[in-house]
Coordinates of C-alpha atoms and ligand atoms in Angstrom, one line a residue:
X550 CA 144.4 12.4 -89.3
X551 CA 144.0 12.0 -85.6
X552 CA 143.0 8.6 -84.3
X553 CA 140.2 8.8 -81.7
X554 CA 140.2 5.1 -81.1
X555 CA 143.1 2.7 -81.2
X556 CA 142.7 -1.0 -80.6
X557 CA 145.7 -3.4 -80.4
X558 CA 145.4 -7.2 -80.3
X559 CA 142.0 -7.1 -78.6
X560 CA 140.8 -10.6 -77.5
X561 CA 137.7 -11.5 -75.6
X562 CA 137.0 -15.0 -74.5
X563 CA 133.8 -16.5 -73.2
X564 CA 135.0 -19.7 -71.7
X565 CA 136.8 -21.5 -74.5
X566 CA 135.1 -19.3 -77.2
X567 CA 137.4 -16.6 -78.6
X568 CA 134.5 -14.2 -79.6
X569 CA 137.0 -11.5 -80.5
X570 CA 140.4 -12.9 -81.5
X571 CA 143.3 -10.5 -81.8
X572 CA 141.7 -7.5 -83.4
X573 CA 143.7 -4.3 -84.2
X574 CA 142.4 -1.1 -85.8
X575 CA 142.2 2.7 -85.5
X576 CA 139.3 5.0 -86.0
X577 CA 140.0 8.6 -87.1
X578 CA 138.3 11.8 -86.1
X579 CA 135.0 12.5 -87.9
X580 CA 134.8 9.3 -89.9
X581 CA 131.9 6.8 -90.1
X582 CA 133.7 3.6 -89.3
X583 CA 131.8 0.4 -90.1
X584 CA 132.1 -3.0 -88.3
X585 CA 130.3 -5.5 -90.4
X586 CA 130.0 -9.3 -90.4
X587 CA 127.5 -12.1 -89.9
X588 CA 125.6 -13.0 -86.7
X589 CA 128.0 -14.0 -83.9
X590 CA 131.1 -12.6 -85.6
X591 CA 132.0 -10.6 -82.5
X592 CA 130.9 -7.1 -83.5
X593 CA 128.9 -6.2 -80.4
X594 CA 131.5 -7.7 -78.1
X595 CA 134.2 -5.6 -79.8
X596 CA 132.3 -2.3 -79.5
X597 CA 131.1 -3.0 -75.9
X598 CA 134.8 -3.5 -75.0
X599 CA 135.4 0.0 -76.5
X600 CA 132.5 1.4 -74.5
X601 CA 133.8 0.0 -71.3
X602 CA 130.8 -2.2 -70.9
X603 CA 132.7 -5.5 -71.3
X604 CA 136.1 -6.3 -70.0
X605 CA 138.6 -7.6 -72.6
X606 CA 140.6 -10.8 -71.9
X607 CA 143.7 -9.1 -73.4
X608 CA 144.9 -6.4 -75.7
X609 CA 144.9 -2.6 -75.4
X610 CA 142.2 0.0 -76.2
X611 CA 142.3 3.8 -76.1
X612 CA 139.2 5.8 -76.8
X613 CA 139.7 9.6 -76.8
X614 CA 143.0 8.9 -74.9
X615 CA 141.2 7.0 -72.2
X616 CA 141.3 3.3 -71.2
X617 CA 137.7 2.1 -71.2
X618 CA 138.1 -0.3 -68.3
X619 CA 140.0 2.0 -65.9
X620 CA 138.4 5.3 -67.0
X621 CA 134.9 4.0 -67.7
X622 CA 133.0 6.8 -65.9
X623 CA 135.0 9.6 -67.5
X624 CA 134.8 8.0 -71.0
X625 CA 131.0 7.6 -70.9
X626 CA 130.7 11.3 -70.4
X627 CA 132.3 11.7 -73.8
X628 CA 130.7 8.9 -75.9
X629 CA 127.2 8.1 -77.0
X630 CA 125.9 4.6 -76.9
X631 CA 123.0 3.0 -78.7
X632 CA 122.8 -0.6 -77.5
X633 CA 121.7 -3.5 -79.7
X634 CA 119.5 -4.7 -76.9
X635 CA 118.3 -1.3 -75.5
X636 CA 115.2 -1.7 -73.3
X637 CA 112.9 0.8 -71.5
X638 CA 110.0 0.5 -69.2
X639 CA 106.8 0.6 -71.3
X640 CA 105.2 3.4 -69.3
X641 CA 108.0 5.8 -69.6
X642 CA 107.3 8.8 -71.8
X643 CA 109.7 9.9 -74.6
X644 CA 110.5 13.2 -72.8
X645 CA 111.0 11.4 -69.5
X646 CA 113.5 8.9 -71.1
X647 CA 115.5 11.9 -72.4
X648 CA 115.4 13.6 -69.0
X649 CA 116.5 10.4 -67.3
X650 CA 119.4 9.9 -69.6
X651 CA 120.4 13.6 -69.4
X652 CA 120.6 13.3 -65.6
X653 CA 123.5 10.8 -66.0
X654 CA 125.7 13.4 -67.5
X655 CA 127.4 16.6 -66.4
X656 CA 126.3 18.3 -69.6
X657 CA 123.3 17.6 -71.9
X658 CA 121.5 18.9 -75.0
X659 CA 118.0 20.2 -74.4
X660 CA 115.4 17.5 -75.0
X661 CA 113.3 19.6 -77.4
X662 CA 116.4 20.1 -79.6
X663 CA 117.1 16.4 -79.8
X664 CA 113.5 15.4 -80.5
X665 CA 113.3 17.9 -83.3
X666 CA 116.5 16.5 -84.8
X667 CA 115.2 13.0 -84.9
X668 CA 111.7 14.0 -85.9
X669 CA 109.9 13.0 -82.6
X670 CA 108.9 16.4 -81.3
X671 CA 105.2 15.6 -81.6
X672 CA 105.8 12.3 -79.6
X673 CA 107.4 13.9 -76.6
X674 CA 104.4 13.0 -74.3
X675 CA 103.8 9.5 -75.8
X676 CA 104.6 6.4 -73.9
X677 CA 107.7 4.4 -75.2
X678 CA 105.4 1.4 -75.6
X679 CA 103.2 3.2 -78.1
X680 CA 106.1 4.1 -80.5
X681 CA 106.6 2.2 -83.7
X682 CA 109.8 0.3 -84.3
X683 CA 111.3 3.1 -86.3
X684 CA 110.3 5.7 -83.7
X685 CA 111.9 3.7 -81.0
X686 CA 115.1 3.6 -83.0
X687 CA 114.9 7.4 -83.5
X688 CA 114.6 7.8 -79.8
X689 CA 117.6 5.6 -79.3
X690 CA 119.6 7.9 -81.5
X691 CA 118.4 10.9 -79.5
X692 CA 119.4 9.2 -76.3
X693 CA 122.8 8.4 -77.7
X694 CA 123.3 12.1 -78.4
X695 CA 122.0 13.4 -75.2
X696 CA 125.4 14.3 -73.7
X697 CA 126.6 15.8 -77.0
X698 CA 129.3 13.1 -77.4
X699 CA 132.4 13.2 -79.5
X700 CA 132.2 9.6 -80.4
X701 CA 128.9 7.7 -81.1
X702 CA 128.4 4.0 -81.3
X703 CA 125.4 2.6 -83.2
X704 CA 124.8 -1.2 -83.0
X705 CA 122.3 -2.6 -85.5
X706 CA 120.5 0.6 -85.7
X707 CA 118.3 -0.5 -88.6
X708 CA 117.6 -4.1 -87.9
X709 CA 113.9 -4.8 -88.1
X710 CA 113.0 -1.6 -89.8
X711 CA 111.3 -1.2 -93.2
X712 CA 113.3 0.3 -96.1
X713 CA 111.9 3.8 -95.6
X714 CA 112.6 3.9 -91.9
X715 CA 116.1 2.5 -92.6
X716 CA 116.8 5.4 -95.0
X717 CA 115.6 7.9 -92.4
X718 CA 118.2 6.3 -90.0
X719 CA 120.9 6.6 -92.6
X720 CA 120.2 10.3 -92.8
X721 CA 120.5 10.7 -89.1
X722 CA 123.8 8.8 -89.0
X723 CA 125.1 11.2 -91.7
X724 CA 123.9 14.3 -89.9
X725 CA 125.6 13.0 -86.7
X726 CA 128.9 12.9 -88.6
X727 CA 128.1 16.4 -90.1
X728 CA 127.8 17.7 -86.6
X729 CA 131.5 16.9 -86.2
X730 CA 131.2 13.6 -84.3
X731 CA 133.0 10.3 -85.0
X732 CA 130.6 7.4 -85.7
X733 CA 131.1 3.7 -85.2
X734 CA 128.4 1.8 -87.0
X735 CA 127.9 -1.9 -86.4
X736 CA 125.7 -3.7 -88.9
X737 CA 125.2 -7.0 -90.6
X738 CA 123.8 -5.2 -93.6
X739 CA 126.5 -4.9 -96.2
X740 CA 124.6 -2.4 -98.3
X741 CA 124.2 -0.1 -95.3
X742 CA 127.9 -0.2 -94.6
X743 CA 128.7 0.4 -98.3
X744 CA 126.5 3.4 -98.5
X745 CA 127.3 5.0 -95.2
X746 CA 130.8 4.2 -94.1
X747 CA 134.1 5.9 -94.9
X748 CA 136.0 2.7 -94.0
X749 CA 134.7 -0.7 -93.1
X750 CA 136.2 -3.5 -91.0
X751 CA 134.8 -6.9 -92.2
X752 CA 134.7 -9.2 -89.2
X753 CA 134.3 -13.0 -89.3
X754 CA 134.7 -15.4 -86.4
X755 CA 136.3 -12.8 -84.2
X756 CA 138.9 -11.6 -86.7
X757 CA 139.1 -8.7 -89.0
X758 CA 139.4 -10.3 -92.5
X759 CA 139.5 -6.9 -94.4
X760 CA 139.6 -3.2 -93.6
X761 CA 139.5 -0.4 -96.1
X762 CA 137.1 2.0 -97.9
X763 CA 134.1 0.3 -99.4
X764 CA 135.4 1.3 -102.9
X765 CA 138.8 -0.2 -102.3
X766 CA 137.4 -3.4 -100.9
X767 CA 135.1 -3.8 -103.9
X768 CA 138.0 -3.0 -106.3
X769 CA 140.1 -5.7 -104.5
X770 CA 138.0 -8.5 -105.7
X771 CA 138.5 -10.1 -109.1
X772 CA 136.5 -9.5 -112.1
X773 CA 135.2 -6.0 -111.6
X774 CA 132.1 -6.1 -113.8
X775 CA 129.6 -8.9 -113.9
X776 CA 127.5 -9.6 -117.0
X777 CA 124.5 -12.0 -116.6
X778 CA 122.1 -13.3 -119.2
X779 CA 120.2 -16.3 -120.4
X780 CA 120.4 -17.9 -123.8
X781 CA 118.3 -20.5 -125.6
X782 CA 121.4 -22.2 -127.2
X783 CA 124.3 -22.5 -124.8
X784 CA 126.6 -23.4 -127.8
X785 CA 127.5 -19.7 -127.9
X786 CA 129.5 -19.9 -124.7
X787 CA 132.6 -21.2 -126.5
X788 CA 132.7 -18.2 -128.8
X789 CA 132.1 -15.7 -125.9
X790 CA 134.9 -17.4 -123.9
X791 CA 137.4 -16.3 -126.5
X792 CA 136.9 -12.6 -125.8
X793 CA 140.0 -11.2 -124.2
X794 CA 139.7 -10.5 -120.5
X795 CA 136.5 -12.4 -120.1
X796 CA 135.9 -15.1 -117.5
X797 CA 132.8 -17.1 -118.3
X798 CA 130.8 -19.5 -116.2
X799 CA 127.7 -21.2 -117.6
X800 CA 125.1 -23.0 -115.7
X801 CA 122.6 -24.6 -118.2
X802 CA 121.4 -21.6 -120.2
X803 CA 122.5 -19.0 -117.7
X804 CA 125.7 -17.3 -118.5
X805 CA 127.9 -15.2 -116.1
X806 CA 130.9 -13.3 -117.4
X807 CA 133.3 -11.5 -115.2
X808 CA 135.5 -8.8 -116.7
X809 CA 137.3 -5.6 -115.8
X810 CA 136.2 -3.5 -118.8
X811 CA 133.0 -2.3 -120.4
X812 CA 134.5 -3.1 -123.8
X813 CA 133.8 -6.7 -123.1
X814 CA 130.1 -5.9 -122.7
X815 CA 130.1 -4.4 -126.3
X816 CA 131.9 -7.5 -127.6
X817 CA 129.5 -9.9 -125.9
X818 CA 126.5 -8.1 -127.5
X819 CA 128.3 -8.0 -130.9
X820 CA 128.9 -11.8 -130.9
X821 CA 125.3 -12.5 -129.7
X822 CA 124.0 -10.3 -132.5
X823 CA 126.3 -11.7 -135.2
X824 CA 125.2 -15.2 -134.3
X825 CA 121.5 -14.4 -134.2
X826 CA 121.5 -15.7 -130.6
X827 CA 118.3 -15.3 -128.6
X828 CA 119.2 -13.9 -125.2
X829 CA 117.2 -12.4 -122.4
X830 CA 117.5 -11.0 -118.8
X831 CA 120.8 -9.2 -119.8
X832 CA 122.2 -7.3 -116.9
X833 CA 125.6 -5.7 -116.2
X834 CA 126.4 -5.1 -112.5
X835 CA 129.3 -3.9 -110.4
X836 CA 130.2 -6.1 -107.4
X837 CA 129.0 -4.9 -104.0
X838 CA 130.5 -5.1 -100.5
X839 CA 128.4 -8.3 -100.1
X840 CA 130.5 -9.9 -102.9
X841 CA 133.7 -8.9 -101.0
X842 CA 132.5 -10.9 -98.0
X843 CA 131.7 -13.9 -100.2
X844 CA 135.0 -13.6 -102.0
X845 CA 137.1 -13.4 -98.8
X846 CA 135.3 -15.9 -96.6
X847 CA 133.6 -18.2 -99.2
X848 CA 130.3 -17.7 -97.3
X849 CA 127.2 -15.7 -97.9
X850 CA 126.7 -13.2 -95.1
X851 CA 123.1 -14.2 -94.5
X852 CA 122.5 -17.5 -93.1
Ligands
ATP1043 N1 127.9 -12.7 -72.5 C1 128.3 -13.8 -73.3 N2 128.6 -15.0 -72.8 C2 129.0 -16.0 -73.6 N3 129.0 -15.9 -74.9 C3 128.8 -14.8 -75.5 C4 128.3 -13.6 -74.7 N4 128.1 -12.6 -75.6 C5 128.4 -13.0 -76.8 N5 128.7 -14.3 -76.8 C6 129.1 -15.2 -77.9 O1 130.2 -14.5 -78.6 C7 130.1 -14.5 -80.0 C8 130.0 -13.1 -80.5 O2 128.9 -12.5 -80.1 P1 128.5 -11.0 -80.5 O3 127.2 -10.6 -79.8 O4 129.7 -10.1 -80.2 O5 128.3 -11.1 -82.0 P2 127.7 -10.1 -83.1 O6 128.7 -10.0 -84.2 O7 127.4 -8.8 -82.4 O8 126.4 -10.8 -83.6 P3 125.0 -10.2 -84.0 O9 125.1 -9.8 -85.5 O10 124.1 -11.4 -83.9 O11 124.6 -9.1 -83.1 C9 128.8 -15.3 -80.3 O12 129.2 -16.7 -80.5 C10 128.0 -15.2 -79.0 O13 127.2 -16.4 -78.8
MG1044 MG1 125.6 -7.8 -82.2

């Protein structure tokens, strides 16, 4: 696998704040690489250093063999950028925005083709101001692809969108990868990263605290499966605790069992049945990327 991005010991300070604090990673050709973490973790700062839009305090970066600070102009011909805080004049039309962006590059994809791809063909003559939130984000994808880039950066593409619009964006991120491009996806939605990304760097307070495939990250946390239910008589907990490979925590009548094996689920139900124990709200779930963040940092990702 060929790295298209390599980052070594990247640090970015704002005054005394180390917003990015010694970060190293590589992104390989044609993967969707996620950078996830809570607000203020340093995600945007990191990617904007890769895009040549912010100047690192120290460390080295190569994107497509170029050094973003020194080769910024050349690099921006080859990459696509969707900014977290992208803004346009209200009275610019969709088609005009694409034409404007196309004029920045030595080569560009025809506007009609891009609008069709993001489902905005019928909005070509509409003003930016009149687009819905989801449509504005679709346009921002089209603009990021206008120069047919090899590497595309999406920063909080789906923030503020409803679930349906979010799913539409996910489809577009996947088709960007299918078109042969490498995608860097910045998000604070763990579920989004879990579903879309081949590998994920979890960032907290300027540092990468974990980096792997979502499946490996999830496997890395204890307990595998989680069984939750409520009982009327919490006396049953002592018997359940004796099941091999079961870690039980009880809070009043709510019982949580962590285990690595579905056999424990069968055992739990057997014991509940044998003891005529009334139980309700019985669920079995697998941990998600969200739980990985909690397990590593001890914090919930959402404030
Ligand atoms: N231009 C700047 N000047 C000073 N401090 C900054 C600047 N940009 C970012 N910061 C600070 O650096 C830290 C990281 O910010 P950054 O925008 O990279 O975080 P983020 O992970 O993208 O957060 P979010 O999820 O809210 O977008 C924050 O504490 C932020 O306040
Ligand atoms: Mg950000």
